[in-house]
Amino acid sequence: MRGRIHSFETFGTVDGPGVRFVVFFQGCPMRCKYCHNPDTWDTSLGTEYSAQEVLSKMTRNLAFYKTGGITATGGEPLLQIDFLIELFALAKENGIHTCLDTSGICYTEKQREKYERLLSLCDLVMLDIKQADTKKHKDLTGHENKAVLDFISLACEKKTHLRIRYVLVPGYTDSTEDLKGLAKILKGITGIEKLEILPYHNMGQVKYERLGLKYPLKDVVPPTGEDAQVAYAKVSTYLSE
């Protein structure tokens, strides 16, 4: 089996605990307006690798990853779930910590057994919640969020360790209604190790220009780190209500 990979990052420090080997999968079904990796969307691009070839790129420097492990991100890794399962199974055979960075958008009940297998191989899932409201979610990403909520339910059922990420986008995810909706979802989740509210940034705009794409949020002023902290405090208050 071969997977389509966009790129690799060695010695990553923001995609899971410790120092990590980060694998950017090619392909994503969503078109998030704040996406900073539009070059990962097209499923026909990327370079093909076997799971062993990917892992070999990591194990040649394995000593540097003793405090971390391997992270699958994208794009959306779940688009290539069979390859992802093979890669993570191989990683676990080699005693390597596995982390999946995903939106959960590809989940279907028909593939439940595959997802159960995948979650059994994940030491950690970093889950991106884009929007709590399904209509706003579709406006922001092009998809409703039912699959995401179903994926969350399965992850809770399987007692998966979760880190939740939420991007604060002015006018799209930062209203009181938005933050209360996020808190409502979080109240139903078990196994949350950490919640991160991240300020939207426009550093990916140059990629859109390079690809000849219109940047959807060119008039949106990025929030500050302090804005994100205020939003985090609000969500924490809503969680305690």
Coordinates of C-alpha atoms in Angstrom, one line a residue:
M1 CA 0.0 0.0 0.0
R2 CA 1.2 3.5 -0.8
G3 CA 0.1 6.8 0.5
R4 CA 0.2 10.3 -1.0
I5 CA 2.3 12.6 1.2
H6 CA 2.7 16.3 0.8
S7 CA 5.8 16.8 2.9
F8 CA 7.6 16.0 6.2
E9 CA 8.7 18.1 9.1
T10 CA 11.6 16.9 11.2
F11 CA 11.9 17.9 14.8
G12 CA 8.5 19.5 15.1
T13 CA 7.5 20.9 18.5
V14 CA 3.9 22.1 18.0
D15 CA 2.1 19.0 16.7
G16 CA 1.9 16.9 19.8
P17 CA 4.0 16.3 22.9
G18 CA 7.8 16.4 22.7
V19 CA 9.9 16.5 19.5
R20 CA 8.0 14.9 16.6
F21 CA 8.3 13.7 13.1
V22 CA 5.4 15.3 11.3
V23 CA 3.9 13.7 8.2
F24 CA 1.7 16.0 6.1
F25 CA -0.8 13.9 4.2
Q26 CA -1.9 15.1 0.7
G27 CA -5.6 15.7 0.2
C28 CA -8.5 17.4 2.1
P29 CA -12.2 17.4 1.5
M30 CA -12.8 20.7 3.3
R31 CA -12.1 24.2 2.1
C32 CA -11.7 26.1 5.4
K33 CA -11.7 29.8 4.8
Y34 CA -8.7 30.2 7.1
C35 CA -6.7 27.2 5.8
H36 CA -3.0 28.0 5.6
N37 CA -2.2 24.8 3.6
P38 CA -4.2 25.1 0.4
D39 CA -1.4 23.3 -1.4
T40 CA -2.5 20.1 0.4
W41 CA -6.1 20.0 -0.9
D42 CA -5.6 18.3 -4.3
T43 CA -5.7 14.5 -3.8
S44 CA -3.9 13.9 -7.1
L45 CA -0.7 15.6 -5.9
G46 CA 2.0 14.7 -3.4
T47 CA 4.6 11.9 -3.5
E48 CA 3.8 8.3 -3.0
Y49 CA 5.5 6.4 -0.2
S50 CA 5.0 3.1 1.5
A51 CA 4.5 3.1 5.3
Q52 CA 7.9 1.6 5.8
E53 CA 9.5 4.3 3.6
V54 CA 7.8 7.0 5.7
L55 CA 8.8 5.5 9.0
S56 CA 12.4 5.0 7.8
K57 CA 12.7 8.7 7.4
M58 CA 12.0 9.0 11.1
T59 CA 13.9 6.1 12.5
R60 CA 17.2 7.3 11.0
N61 CA 17.0 10.0 13.6
L62 CA 15.0 8.1 16.2
A63 CA 17.1 9.1 19.2
F64 CA 15.9 12.7 18.7
Y65 CA 12.3 11.7 19.0
K66 CA 12.5 9.8 22.3
T67 CA 10.4 12.5 24.1
G68 CA 7.9 12.7 21.2
G69 CA 6.9 10.5 18.3
I70 CA 5.1 10.6 14.9
T71 CA 2.2 12.9 14.0
A72 CA 0.0 12.5 11.0
T73 CA -1.5 15.8 9.8
G74 CA -2.4 17.4 6.5
G75 CA -4.4 18.0 4.6
E76 CA -6.7 15.4 6.2
P77 CA -5.1 12.1 7.1
L78 CA -8.4 10.3 7.3
L79 CA -8.8 10.5 3.6
Q80 CA -6.2 7.8 3.4
I81 CA -7.3 5.8 6.5
D82 CA -6.0 2.4 5.2
F83 CA -2.6 3.8 4.7
L84 CA -2.8 5.7 8.0
I85 CA -3.7 2.5 9.9
E86 CA -0.7 0.7 8.3
L87 CA 1.6 3.5 9.2
F88 CA 0.5 3.8 12.8
A89 CA 0.5 0.0 13.2
L90 CA 4.1 -0.1 12.1
A91 CA 5.0 2.8 14.4
K92 CA 3.4 1.0 17.4
E93 CA 5.4 -2.2 16.5
N94 CA 8.5 0.0 16.9
G95 CA 7.4 1.5 20.2
I96 CA 6.8 5.0 18.7
H97 CA 4.2 7.4 20.2
T98 CA 1.4 8.1 17.6
C99 CA -0.6 11.3 17.3
L100 CA -3.3 12.1 14.8
D101 CA -4.2 15.7 13.9
T102 CA -7.6 15.7 12.3
S103 CA -11.0 17.4 11.9
G104 CA -12.8 14.1 12.0
I105 CA -14.8 15.2 8.8
C106 CA -14.3 11.9 6.9
Y107 CA -15.9 9.6 9.5
T108 CA -18.8 7.4 8.3
E109 CA -20.6 4.7 10.2
K110 CA -19.9 2.3 7.4
Q111 CA -16.2 2.5 8.2
R112 CA -16.7 2.3 11.9
E113 CA -14.5 -0.8 12.3
K114 CA -11.6 0.9 10.5
Y115 CA -12.0 3.9 12.7
E116 CA -12.0 1.7 15.8
R117 CA -8.8 0.0 14.6
L118 CA -7.2 3.4 13.9
L119 CA -8.2 4.8 17.3
S120 CA -6.7 1.8 19.0
L121 CA -3.4 2.7 17.4
C122 CA -3.6 6.4 18.4
D123 CA -1.9 7.5 21.6
L124 CA -3.3 11.0 21.1
V125 CA -5.8 12.7 18.8
M126 CA -5.6 16.4 18.3
L127 CA -9.1 17.3 17.1
D128 CA -9.8 20.5 15.3
I129 CA -13.3 21.7 16.0
K130 CA -14.1 24.3 13.4
Q131 CA -17.6 25.5 14.4
A132 CA -20.3 24.2 16.8
D133 CA -23.2 25.3 14.6
T134 CA -23.7 23.1 11.6
K135 CA -24.8 25.9 9.2
K136 CA -21.9 28.1 10.2
H137 CA -19.6 25.1 9.9
K138 CA -20.7 24.6 6.3
D139 CA -20.2 28.3 5.5
L140 CA -16.7 28.2 7.1
T141 CA -15.6 24.8 5.7
G142 CA -17.9 23.7 2.9
H143 CA -19.3 20.8 5.0
E144 CA -21.8 20.3 7.9
N145 CA -20.3 19.0 11.1
K146 CA -22.3 15.8 11.7
A147 CA -19.4 13.6 10.8
V148 CA -17.2 15.5 13.2
L149 CA -19.7 15.0 16.1
D150 CA -20.0 11.3 15.2
F151 CA -16.2 11.0 15.3
I152 CA -16.2 12.7 18.7
S153 CA -18.8 10.2 20.0
L154 CA -16.7 7.3 18.8
A155 CA -13.5 8.7 20.3
C156 CA -15.2 9.2 23.6
E157 CA -16.6 5.6 23.5
K158 CA -13.1 4.3 22.9
K159 CA -11.6 6.5 25.6
T160 CA -9.3 8.2 23.2
H161 CA -6.9 10.8 24.6
L162 CA -7.9 14.1 23.0
R163 CA -6.5 17.6 22.6
I164 CA -9.1 20.0 21.2
R165 CA -8.1 22.9 19.0
Y166 CA -10.3 25.8 18.0
V167 CA -9.3 28.6 15.8
L168 CA -10.6 32.1 16.8
V169 CA -11.7 33.8 13.6
P170 CA -13.3 37.3 13.9
G171 CA -16.8 37.2 12.5
Y172 CA -16.8 33.5 12.1
T173 CA -16.0 31.7 15.4
D174 CA -15.7 34.4 18.0
S175 CA -19.2 35.4 19.0
T176 CA -20.7 34.6 22.4
E177 CA -23.0 32.1 20.6
D178 CA -20.0 30.5 18.9
L179 CA -18.1 30.0 22.2
K180 CA -21.1 28.8 24.1
G181 CA -21.7 26.3 21.3
L182 CA -18.1 25.1 21.6
A183 CA -18.6 24.7 25.4
K184 CA -21.7 22.6 24.8
I185 CA -19.8 20.2 22.7
L186 CA -16.9 20.0 25.1
K187 CA -19.2 19.2 28.0
G188 CA -20.1 15.9 26.2
I189 CA -16.5 14.9 25.6
T190 CA -14.5 12.7 28.0
G191 CA -10.8 12.3 27.8
I192 CA -9.8 15.9 27.0
E193 CA -6.2 16.5 28.0
K194 CA -6.0 20.0 26.7
L195 CA -8.0 22.8 25.1
E196 CA -6.3 25.2 22.8
I197 CA -7.9 28.3 21.4
L198 CA -5.7 29.6 18.7
P199 CA -5.8 33.1 17.1
Y200 CA -6.4 33.0 13.3
H201 CA -3.4 34.1 11.3
N202 CA -3.1 35.1 7.6
M203 CA 0.4 33.7 6.9
G204 CA -1.0 31.3 4.3
Q205 CA -2.3 34.1 2.1
V206 CA 0.9 34.0 0.0
K207 CA 0.2 30.4 -0.9
Y208 CA -3.2 31.3 -2.2
E209 CA -1.7 34.0 -4.4
R210 CA 1.0 31.5 -5.6
L211 CA -1.8 29.0 -6.5
G212 CA -3.9 31.7 -8.2
L213 CA -6.6 31.4 -5.6
K214 CA -8.7 34.1 -4.0
Y215 CA -8.0 34.4 -0.3
P216 CA -11.4 34.4 1.5
L217 CA -10.4 36.3 4.6
K218 CA -8.2 39.1 3.2
D219 CA -10.2 41.7 5.0
V220 CA -10.2 39.9 8.4
V221 CA -7.8 41.4 11.0
P222 CA -6.2 38.5 12.9
P223 CA -6.9 38.5 16.6
T224 CA -4.2 38.8 19.2
G225 CA -3.0 36.2 21.6
E226 CA -4.7 38.2 24.3
D227 CA -8.0 37.9 22.4
A228 CA -7.5 34.1 22.3
Q229 CA -6.9 34.1 26.1
V230 CA -10.1 36.0 26.7
A231 CA -12.1 33.6 24.5
Y232 CA -10.5 30.7 26.5
A233 CA -11.6 32.2 29.7
K234 CA -15.1 32.6 28.4
V235 CA -15.3 29.0 27.3
S236 CA -14.0 27.9 30.7
T237 CA -16.8 29.9 32.4
Y238 CA -19.5 28.4 30.1
L239 CA -18.2 24.9 30.9
S240 CA -18.7 25.5 34.6
E241 CA -22.3 26.8 34.2

